[in-house]
Amino acid sequence: MMRKMFALVDCNNFYASCERVFDPSARDVPVVVLSNNDGCVIARSPEAKAIGVRMAEPAFKRKGFFARHGVRVFSSNYALYGDMSRRVMDTLGRFTPRMEVYSIDEAFLHLKPTPDRSLQAQASEMRETVRRWTGITVSVGIGPTKTLAKVANRIAKNTPKMHGVCDLSCSTNLGKVLEGVHVSDVWGIGRRITKKLAAVGVTNARQLRDLPDPWVKKRLTATGLMTVWELRGRSCIPLEDAPASKKAIVTSRSFGKPVTTWTQMREAVTAYTARAAEKLRAQNGVAGQLMVYLLTNPHRPELPQYSNSRTVRLPVPTDHTPTLLAAAGDATSAIYKAGFSYKKAGVMLTDIQNADARQLSLLDLTAAPAAGKVPSSSSQNGVRQGQTTNQQESNQKSPQQDMPRQQALMQALDATNSKWGRDTVTYAATGLGRAWKMRQNHKSPRYTTNWEELPLVD
């Protein structure tokens, strides 16, 4: 019986490639994509790498360099990238019933050789199909384990003569291949472990693979031993059919312009909370706790500095946006201070559990918490200083908000925004002008998700 193999499909320079699909003028020239607020470089095309653009470089420091070298600069366009990722994954799903979407631009698949089609042929067809259907170029690495598939993918991406596919499933010279892989490039080997291995002379993947098990277990724990076994071809990390739910959801942005008024701060926190609630419902979760934080710009020491946070425990875990908005509003009002120029705010939902397993006590069902404002005296200053945040019983509304009528409303809201685009229906408290929203001076259109921004053909 032929054994199933792991294939790792990775999109090449994904963000830059998405921009190039709909903008031919960006092809064959250096392309960079910037982080939120057009801050730092977070993606580069091969041409940008070749002229020395580094990851995480502040864009404002390279403005002249970009102009001299004709670098095309794009603001991050996550609506476009998310939709293109979905199209790539849908295409890959046609080749196998077992697939794990590992990240926005990576997926593990199970492939099985057949008498008339090798794994190499399947991978090449898959690669070409994705390119023709989506315009995105991918690299495919194949191996008997996930870790070896990762190694193969790296080789496929960096070796042009392989034409984007590397198959290590039956390599007779695996040791030689692993000798050429630095130990820091092995999946699961981080910076700290790399230093530990370098101290004993282990610098490549083959040396790591050949270490004795007792030594590995003692120095690198059971997780490190699993990595070593995977390098030997023993599969220890299975394919996950569904991604694990997040234990915490954070929605946080730096403001495009400093926020100096209560109205703008309230709008921003409301918008972040509504977005976090959407993410929470998308994973069928309910949150038992909400935290709001805000801070000024630490890189402007000449201005008065202030940071603070407030955590609110909800009476009953919920995904009901109005309940979360009320809690966030009270938390914000408790910590907001006038007279400061705020740079950033954020909302974090924690104590997340599955909505189907939510437990309601008798008291929760019969008694609503007393109304009133959250006492401001319980706030804690100094988020940046790492101080713990306080927890305060919420004064929010009763669990009756989670009755089927409210749940149906949330489902209708999410369905509408999913079909017609984000913020088609939104809360008035999020504001209309949103002067605080982040800078995106180089943002490309949402070609695939907005009717008004569809690409035009002359």
Short mmCIF file of C-alpha atoms in Angstrom, two decimals:
data_model
loop_
_atom_site.label_atom_id
_atom_site.label_comp_id
_atom_site.label_asym_id
_atom_site.label_seq_id
_atom_site.Cartn_x
_atom_site.Cartn_y
_atom_site.Cartn_z
CA MET A 1 0.00 0.00 0.00
CA MET A 2 1.39 3.36 -1.00
CA ARG A 3 1.99 5.72 1.90
CA LYS A 4 0.45 9.18 2.03
CA MET A 5 2.90 12.04 2.02
CA PHE A 6 2.77 15.58 3.31
CA ALA A 7 2.95 18.47 0.86
CA LEU A 8 3.48 22.06 1.98
CA VAL A 9 2.21 24.63 -0.51
CA ASP A 10 3.52 28.14 0.14
CA CYS A 11 2.62 31.23 -1.90
CA ASN A 12 5.71 33.09 -3.11
CA ASN A 13 5.96 36.67 -1.79
CA PHE A 14 2.23 36.52 -1.20
CA TYR A 15 1.30 40.14 -0.46
CA ALA A 16 3.45 41.49 -3.29
CA SER A 17 2.09 38.81 -5.64
CA CYS A 18 -1.52 39.78 -4.83
CA GLU A 19 -0.76 43.38 -5.80
CA ARG A 20 0.81 42.28 -9.06
CA VAL A 21 -2.14 40.13 -10.12
CA PHE A 22 -4.30 43.19 -10.80
CA ASP A 23 -1.59 45.77 -11.56
CA PRO A 24 0.65 44.74 -14.47
CA SER A 25 2.77 47.87 -14.03
CA ALA A 26 4.03 46.39 -10.75
CA ARG A 27 5.47 43.33 -12.47
CA ASP A 28 9.23 43.00 -12.94
CA VAL A 29 9.89 46.03 -10.70
CA PRO A 30 10.70 46.16 -6.97
CA VAL A 31 7.52 46.00 -4.86
CA VAL A 32 7.13 46.48 -1.10
CA VAL A 33 4.04 46.29 1.09
CA LEU A 34 3.88 48.36 4.28
CA SER A 35 2.36 47.63 7.67
CA ASN A 36 -0.58 49.47 9.23
CA ASN A 37 -0.25 53.26 9.05
CA ASP A 38 2.32 52.76 6.27
CA GLY A 39 4.92 52.15 8.94
CA CYS A 40 7.36 49.36 8.07
CA VAL A 41 8.12 46.99 5.21
CA ILE A 42 6.30 43.68 5.78
CA ALA A 43 6.60 42.09 2.31
CA ARG A 44 9.05 42.35 -0.59
CA SER A 45 9.22 41.10 -4.12
CA PRO A 46 12.43 39.33 -5.23
CA GLU A 47 13.49 42.54 -7.02
CA ALA A 48 13.14 44.52 -3.79
CA LYS A 49 15.21 41.94 -1.92
CA ALA A 50 17.87 42.12 -4.63
CA ILE A 51 18.40 45.87 -4.18
CA GLY A 52 18.76 45.51 -0.42
CA VAL A 53 15.36 46.37 1.03
CA ARG A 54 15.10 44.67 4.42
CA MET A 55 12.07 43.44 6.32
CA ALA A 56 10.72 45.74 9.06
CA GLU A 57 12.55 48.79 7.73
CA PRO A 58 10.73 52.05 8.57
CA ALA A 59 9.31 53.29 5.27
CA PHE A 60 9.92 56.98 5.98
CA LYS A 61 13.67 56.35 6.24
CA ARG A 62 13.75 54.78 2.75
CA LYS A 63 11.50 57.23 0.95
CA GLY A 64 14.32 58.65 -1.17
CA PHE A 65 15.76 55.21 -1.84
CA PHE A 66 12.40 53.93 -3.05
CA ALA A 67 12.05 56.90 -5.42
CA ARG A 68 15.55 56.48 -6.88
CA HIS A 69 15.09 52.76 -7.55
CA GLY A 70 11.53 52.93 -8.81
CA VAL A 71 10.15 50.84 -5.96
CA ARG A 72 6.36 50.44 -6.06
CA VAL A 73 5.00 50.98 -2.56
CA PHE A 74 1.64 49.59 -1.40
CA SER A 75 -0.26 49.95 1.86
CA SER A 76 -1.38 46.61 3.27
CA ASN A 77 -4.71 45.57 1.76
CA TYR A 78 -5.92 42.70 3.91
CA ALA A 79 -9.32 42.51 2.27
CA LEU A 80 -7.59 41.67 -1.01
CA TYR A 81 -5.06 39.30 0.56
CA GLY A 82 -7.71 37.42 2.53
CA ASP A 83 -9.88 36.89 -0.53
CA MET A 84 -6.95 35.81 -2.70
CA SER A 85 -5.91 33.38 0.02
CA ARG A 86 -9.40 31.88 0.00
CA ARG A 87 -9.21 31.42 -3.77
CA VAL A 88 -5.82 29.71 -3.53
CA MET A 89 -7.03 27.38 -0.76
CA ASP A 90 -10.21 26.54 -2.67
CA THR A 91 -8.09 25.60 -5.67
CA LEU A 92 -5.79 23.41 -3.58
CA GLY A 93 -8.80 21.69 -2.02
CA ARG A 94 -9.68 20.22 -5.40
CA PHE A 95 -6.57 18.04 -5.29
CA THR A 96 -7.09 16.33 -1.94
CA PRO A 97 -9.82 15.78 0.67
CA ARG A 98 -7.29 16.33 3.49
CA MET A 99 -5.87 19.82 3.84
CA GLU A 100 -4.81 22.05 6.72
CA VAL A 101 -4.74 25.79 6.10
CA TYR A 102 -1.69 26.70 8.15
CA SER A 103 -1.59 30.44 7.51
CA ILE A 104 -2.87 33.01 5.02
CA ASP A 105 -0.32 31.81 2.44
CA GLU A 106 0.51 28.24 3.49
CA ALA A 107 -1.30 24.91 3.54
CA PHE A 108 -0.38 21.32 4.33
CA LEU A 109 -1.95 18.62 2.17
CA HIS A 110 -1.98 14.85 2.08
CA LEU A 111 -0.89 13.50 -1.28
CA LYS A 112 -0.79 9.87 -2.29
CA PRO A 113 1.20 8.55 -5.26
CA THR A 114 -0.64 6.36 -7.76
CA PRO A 115 0.75 3.88 -10.31
CA ASP A 116 0.23 6.34 -13.14
CA ARG A 117 0.92 9.67 -11.40
CA SER A 118 3.91 10.47 -9.26
CA LEU A 119 3.87 12.97 -6.43
CA GLN A 120 6.09 15.22 -8.52
CA ALA A 121 3.53 15.23 -11.34
CA GLN A 122 0.64 15.94 -8.95
CA ALA A 123 2.54 18.80 -7.34
CA SER A 124 3.46 20.33 -10.72
CA GLU A 125 -0.15 20.18 -11.89
CA MET A 126 -1.33 21.72 -8.62
CA ARG A 127 1.21 24.53 -8.92
CA GLU A 128 0.25 25.31 -12.50
CA THR A 129 -3.48 25.21 -11.73
CA VAL A 130 -3.11 27.70 -8.88
CA ARG A 131 -1.09 30.00 -11.13
CA ARG A 132 -3.65 29.90 -13.96
CA TRP A 133 -6.74 30.23 -11.76
CA THR A 134 -5.53 32.86 -9.30
CA GLY A 135 -2.35 34.44 -10.74
CA ILE A 136 -0.41 33.46 -7.62
CA THR A 137 2.81 31.44 -7.90
CA VAL A 138 3.38 28.79 -5.23
CA SER A 139 6.19 26.46 -4.21
CA VAL A 140 5.51 22.85 -3.21
CA GLY A 141 7.62 20.76 -0.85
CA ILE A 142 6.90 17.06 -0.32
CA GLY A 143 8.12 14.83 2.49
CA PRO A 144 7.09 11.94 4.76
CA THR A 145 6.62 14.40 7.66
CA LYS A 146 5.51 17.99 8.03
CA THR A 147 9.01 19.07 9.08
CA LEU A 148 10.61 17.48 6.01
CA ALA A 149 7.90 18.98 3.80
CA LYS A 150 8.90 22.37 5.20
CA VAL A 151 12.55 21.65 4.39
CA ALA A 152 11.57 20.58 0.86
CA ASN A 153 9.49 23.71 0.36
CA ARG A 154 12.41 25.92 1.31
CA ILE A 155 14.62 24.13 -1.20
CA ALA A 156 11.96 24.39 -3.92
CA LYS A 157 11.62 28.12 -3.34
CA ASN A 158 15.36 28.84 -3.42
CA THR A 159 16.42 26.51 -6.27
CA PRO A 160 15.18 27.81 -9.66
CA LYS A 161 16.04 24.63 -11.57
CA MET A 162 13.46 22.70 -9.53
CA HIS A 163 10.66 24.81 -11.02
CA GLY A 164 8.91 25.24 -7.68
CA VAL A 165 8.63 21.57 -6.65
CA CYS A 166 10.94 19.53 -4.38
CA ASP A 167 10.11 15.93 -3.47
CA LEU A 168 11.98 14.41 -0.50
CA SER A 169 9.52 11.55 -0.04
CA CYS A 170 11.92 8.92 -1.35
CA SER A 171 15.24 10.75 -1.35
CA THR A 172 18.19 8.39 -1.08
CA ASN A 173 20.48 11.22 -0.12
CA LEU A 174 18.46 12.92 2.61
CA GLY A 175 21.48 13.28 4.87
CA LYS A 176 23.31 15.32 2.26
CA VAL A 177 20.23 17.49 1.75
CA LEU A 178 19.92 18.16 5.48
CA GLU A 179 23.59 19.13 5.68
CA GLY A 180 22.75 22.14 3.53
CA VAL A 181 19.96 23.32 5.82
CA HIS A 182 20.95 25.60 8.68
CA VAL A 183 19.51 24.41 11.96
CA SER A 184 17.74 27.76 12.47
CA ASP A 185 15.74 27.06 9.29
CA VAL A 186 14.25 23.83 10.69
CA TRP A 187 10.56 24.19 11.56
CA GLY A 188 10.21 24.48 15.35
CA ILE A 189 13.82 25.52 16.05
CA GLY A 190 13.77 29.07 17.36
CA ARG A 191 16.49 31.54 18.20
CA ARG A 192 17.03 30.32 21.75
CA ILE A 193 17.39 26.67 20.75
CA THR A 194 19.65 27.63 17.85
CA LYS A 195 22.06 29.26 20.31
CA LYS A 196 21.91 26.23 22.57
CA LEU A 197 22.71 23.89 19.67
CA ALA A 198 25.49 26.14 18.37
CA ALA A 199 27.16 25.92 21.78
CA VAL A 200 27.64 22.17 21.23
CA GLY A 201 28.64 22.50 17.58
CA VAL A 202 25.28 21.65 15.96
CA THR A 203 24.73 24.04 13.06
CA ASN A 204 22.86 22.06 10.39
CA ALA A 205 19.77 19.86 10.21
CA ARG A 206 21.71 16.63 9.71
CA GLN A 207 23.70 17.16 12.90
CA LEU A 208 20.44 17.83 14.74
CA ARG A 209 18.82 14.70 13.29
CA ASP A 210 21.73 12.51 14.43
CA LEU A 211 21.79 13.67 18.06
CA PRO A 212 21.02 10.90 20.61
CA ASP A 213 17.43 10.86 21.87
CA PRO A 214 18.23 11.11 25.61
CA TRP A 215 20.35 14.22 25.02
CA VAL A 216 17.65 15.84 22.91
CA LYS A 217 14.87 15.08 25.40
CA LYS A 218 16.90 16.44 28.30
CA ARG A 219 18.12 19.62 26.58
CA LEU A 220 15.32 20.39 24.11
CA THR A 221 12.31 18.78 25.85
CA ALA A 222 9.77 16.45 24.24
CA THR A 223 8.95 19.05 21.58
CA GLY A 224 12.55 19.10 20.39
CA LEU A 225 12.62 15.30 20.33
CA MET A 226 9.53 15.33 18.13
CA THR A 227 11.31 17.63 15.68
CA VAL A 228 14.31 15.25 15.56
CA TRP A 229 12.06 12.25 14.92
CA GLU A 230 10.33 14.15 12.11
CA LEU A 231 13.74 14.86 10.52
CA ARG A 232 14.32 11.08 10.59
CA GLY A 233 11.07 10.54 8.68
CA ARG A 234 8.88 9.50 11.64
CA SER A 235 5.64 11.48 11.45
CA CYS A 236 4.70 12.95 14.84
CA ILE A 237 2.63 16.01 13.87
CA PRO A 238 -0.68 15.04 12.25
CA LEU A 239 -2.68 17.01 9.76
CA GLU A 240 -5.29 19.15 11.49
CA ASP A 241 -8.57 19.35 9.62
CA ALA A 242 -9.77 22.45 11.47
CA PRO A 243 -7.67 25.26 12.94
CA ALA A 244 -7.73 25.61 16.70
CA SER A 245 -9.90 28.39 18.07
CA LYS A 246 -8.09 31.40 19.42
CA LYS A 247 -7.93 31.75 23.18
CA ALA A 248 -7.83 35.52 22.92
CA ILE A 249 -8.86 38.00 20.24
CA VAL A 250 -7.16 41.36 19.95
CA THR A 251 -8.18 44.25 17.75
CA SER A 252 -5.71 47.07 17.98
CA ARG A 253 -4.56 49.87 15.68
CA SER A 254 -2.32 52.90 15.81
CA PHE A 255 -4.25 56.01 14.89
CA GLY A 256 -3.50 57.74 11.59
CA LYS A 257 -3.69 61.06 13.46
CA PRO A 258 -3.31 61.59 17.22
CA VAL A 259 -6.64 61.28 19.03
CA THR A 260 -7.22 64.18 21.42
CA THR A 261 -10.97 64.08 22.07
CA TRP A 262 -13.29 61.73 23.92
CA THR A 263 -15.60 61.45 20.92
CA GLN A 264 -12.88 60.14 18.63
CA MET A 265 -11.56 57.75 21.27
CA ARG A 266 -15.02 56.36 21.87
CA GLU A 267 -15.56 55.89 18.13
CA ALA A 268 -12.28 54.00 17.76
CA VAL A 269 -12.89 51.70 20.73
CA THR A 270 -16.43 51.02 19.54
CA ALA A 271 -15.19 50.10 16.06
CA TYR A 272 -12.47 47.81 17.47
CA THR A 273 -14.95 46.11 19.81
CA ALA A 274 -17.44 45.48 17.01
CA ARG A 275 -14.70 43.95 14.88
CA ALA A 276 -13.49 41.74 17.74
CA ALA A 277 -17.06 40.53 18.29
CA GLU A 278 -17.31 39.56 14.60
CA LYS A 279 -14.15 37.49 14.91
CA LEU A 280 -15.49 35.91 18.09
CA ARG A 281 -18.73 34.79 16.44
CA ALA A 282 -16.81 33.52 13.40
CA GLN A 283 -15.16 30.91 15.61
CA ASN A 284 -18.41 30.18 17.49
CA GLY A 285 -16.99 31.54 20.72
CA VAL A 286 -18.19 33.60 23.62
CA ALA A 287 -15.96 35.82 25.78
CA GLY A 288 -16.07 36.08 29.54
CA GLN A 289 -13.75 39.05 29.82
CA LEU A 290 -12.96 42.22 27.91
CA MET A 291 -10.02 44.57 28.23
CA VAL A 292 -9.59 48.08 26.79
CA TYR A 293 -6.25 49.82 26.71
CA LEU A 294 -5.01 53.12 25.36
CA LEU A 295 -1.66 54.85 25.25
CA THR A 296 0.17 57.91 23.98
CA ASN A 297 3.17 57.87 21.63
CA PRO A 298 6.30 56.70 23.50
CA HIS A 299 8.45 57.99 20.63
CA ARG A 300 7.37 61.57 21.39
CA PRO A 301 8.95 62.09 24.81
CA GLU A 302 8.42 65.84 24.53
CA LEU A 303 4.66 65.25 24.92
CA PRO A 304 2.90 64.24 28.17
CA GLN A 305 2.83 60.44 28.42
CA TYR A 306 -0.03 58.31 29.69
CA SER A 307 -1.19 54.71 29.36
CA ASN A 308 -3.89 52.75 31.09
CA SER A 309 -6.10 49.69 30.79
CA ARG A 310 -9.30 48.35 32.26
CA THR A 311 -10.49 44.76 32.32
CA VAL A 312 -14.18 43.96 32.69
CA ARG A 313 -15.53 40.53 33.61
CA LEU A 314 -18.86 39.97 31.94
CA PRO A 315 -21.77 38.52 33.94
CA VAL A 316 -22.19 35.74 31.39
CA PRO A 317 -19.82 34.86 28.51
CA THR A 318 -21.29 36.44 25.40
CA ASP A 319 -20.78 37.23 21.72
CA HIS A 320 -23.52 39.87 21.71
CA THR A 321 -22.01 43.05 20.24
CA PRO A 322 -24.19 45.59 22.13
CA THR A 323 -23.28 43.93 25.45
CA LEU A 324 -19.59 44.04 24.57
CA LEU A 325 -19.88 47.65 23.36
CA ALA A 326 -21.47 48.71 26.65
CA ALA A 327 -18.68 47.04 28.63
CA ALA A 328 -16.02 48.60 26.42
CA GLY A 329 -17.64 52.03 26.74
CA ASP A 330 -17.62 51.89 30.52
CA ALA A 331 -14.03 50.68 30.59
CA THR A 332 -12.92 53.46 28.23
CA SER A 333 -14.68 56.18 30.21
CA ALA A 334 -13.00 54.91 33.38
CA ILE A 335 -9.46 55.24 32.02
CA TYR A 336 -9.70 58.07 29.48
CA LYS A 337 -8.05 61.32 30.50
CA ALA A 338 -8.34 64.56 28.57
CA GLY A 339 -5.27 66.60 27.69
CA PHE A 340 -3.25 63.82 26.13
CA SER A 341 -2.44 63.03 22.52
CA TYR A 342 -3.27 59.33 22.13
CA LYS A 343 -1.42 57.17 19.62
CA LYS A 344 -3.12 53.80 19.99
CA ALA A 345 -6.02 51.91 21.55
CA GLY A 346 -7.02 48.29 21.58
CA VAL A 347 -9.63 45.79 22.71
CA MET A 348 -8.88 42.26 23.88
CA LEU A 349 -11.46 39.51 24.41
CA THR A 350 -10.32 36.68 26.70
CA ASP A 351 -11.74 33.77 28.68
CA ILE A 352 -13.13 32.51 25.37
CA GLN A 353 -15.14 29.31 25.33
CA ASN A 354 -17.27 27.49 22.83
CA ALA A 355 -20.72 29.05 22.56
CA ASP A 356 -22.38 25.64 22.58
CA ALA A 357 -20.77 24.75 25.92
CA ARG A 358 -21.54 27.99 27.76
CA GLN A 359 -22.73 27.46 31.30
CA LEU A 360 -25.43 29.70 32.81
CA SER A 361 -26.07 29.69 36.54
CA LEU A 362 -29.49 30.16 38.11
CA LEU A 363 -28.45 33.55 39.44
CA ASP A 364 -27.23 34.58 36.02
CA LEU A 365 -30.62 33.82 34.55
CA THR A 366 -32.72 35.49 37.19
CA ALA A 367 -30.80 38.54 38.33
CA ALA A 368 -29.20 41.26 36.32
CA PRO A 369 -26.21 43.04 37.85
CA ALA A 370 -26.86 46.39 39.38
CA ALA A 371 -26.57 49.37 37.12
CA GLY A 372 -23.91 51.95 37.64
CA LYS A 373 -20.59 53.06 36.35
CA VAL A 374 -17.41 51.10 36.83
CA PRO A 375 -15.48 52.81 39.64
CA SER A 376 -12.58 54.70 38.14
CA SER A 377 -10.49 54.16 41.26
CA SER A 378 -9.91 50.53 40.25
CA SER A 379 -8.01 51.41 37.08
CA GLN A 380 -4.32 50.77 36.72
CA ASN A 381 -1.83 53.02 35.00
CA GLY A 382 1.21 51.91 33.04
CA VAL A 383 0.37 49.28 30.44
CA ARG A 384 3.84 49.67 28.99
CA GLN A 385 5.38 49.16 32.36
CA GLY A 386 3.84 45.67 32.44
CA GLN A 387 1.66 46.18 35.47
CA THR A 388 -1.28 43.84 35.81
CA THR A 389 -4.68 45.16 34.88
CA ASN A 390 -7.57 45.12 37.24
CA GLN A 391 -10.69 43.09 36.88
CA GLN A 392 -14.02 44.53 37.66
CA GLU A 393 -17.42 42.99 37.63
CA SER A 394 -19.30 44.49 34.77
CA ASN A 395 -22.30 46.68 35.29
CA GLN A 396 -23.57 45.61 31.92
CA LYS A 397 -26.96 44.39 30.98
CA SER A 398 -28.46 41.07 31.85
CA PRO A 399 -27.95 37.73 30.11
CA GLN A 400 -31.39 38.12 28.60
CA GLN A 401 -29.51 39.93 25.83
CA ASP A 402 -28.32 36.57 24.66
CA MET A 403 -31.82 35.35 23.99
CA PRO A 404 -32.47 33.85 20.54
CA ARG A 405 -33.79 37.15 19.23
CA GLN A 406 -30.48 38.89 19.85
CA GLN A 407 -28.54 35.95 18.47
CA ALA A 408 -30.62 36.05 15.31
CA LEU A 409 -29.85 39.76 15.01
CA MET A 410 -26.13 39.10 15.24
CA GLN A 411 -26.38 36.35 12.63
CA ALA A 412 -28.24 38.68 10.28
CA LEU A 413 -25.65 41.41 10.85
CA ASP A 414 -22.74 39.09 10.09
CA ALA A 415 -24.48 37.60 7.04
CA THR A 416 -25.17 41.05 5.60
CA ASN A 417 -21.62 42.27 6.08
CA SER A 418 -20.22 39.01 4.74
CA LYS A 419 -22.28 39.24 1.56
CA TRP A 420 -22.09 42.96 0.86
CA GLY A 421 -18.79 43.92 2.43
CA ARG A 422 -17.52 44.92 5.86
CA ASP A 423 -19.34 47.82 7.52
CA THR A 424 -22.30 47.62 5.16
CA VAL A 425 -24.29 47.64 8.40
CA THR A 426 -22.44 49.10 11.34
CA TYR A 427 -22.99 50.89 14.63
CA ALA A 428 -23.46 54.65 14.53
CA ALA A 429 -21.13 55.02 17.50
CA THR A 430 -18.21 53.98 15.30
CA GLY A 431 -18.47 57.37 13.59
CA LEU A 432 -18.76 58.45 9.98
CA GLY A 433 -15.65 60.47 9.23
CA ARG A 434 -13.31 58.39 11.37
CA ALA A 435 -10.48 60.93 11.34
CA TRP A 436 -8.55 58.56 13.60
CA LYS A 437 -8.39 55.68 11.12
CA MET A 438 -4.96 54.50 10.11
CA ARG A 439 -3.02 55.93 7.16
CA GLN A 440 -3.16 53.93 3.93
CA ASN A 441 -1.83 56.38 1.37
CA HIS A 442 -0.79 53.67 -1.08
CA LYS A 443 -3.69 51.26 -0.74
CA SER A 444 -4.77 49.37 -3.85
CA PRO A 445 -8.47 48.79 -4.60
CA ARG A 446 -10.35 45.83 -3.14
CA TYR A 447 -10.53 44.28 -6.59
CA THR A 448 -12.33 41.08 -5.61
CA THR A 449 -14.58 42.06 -2.71
CA ASN A 450 -16.13 45.42 -3.58
CA TRP A 451 -18.36 46.15 -6.57
CA GLU A 452 -17.20 49.76 -6.71
CA GLU A 453 -13.54 48.73 -6.97
CA LEU A 454 -13.67 46.01 -9.60
CA PRO A 455 -10.76 46.13 -12.06
CA LEU A 456 -11.60 47.91 -15.35
CA VAL A 457 -10.68 46.70 -18.82
CA ASP A 458 -10.16 49.30 -21.57
#
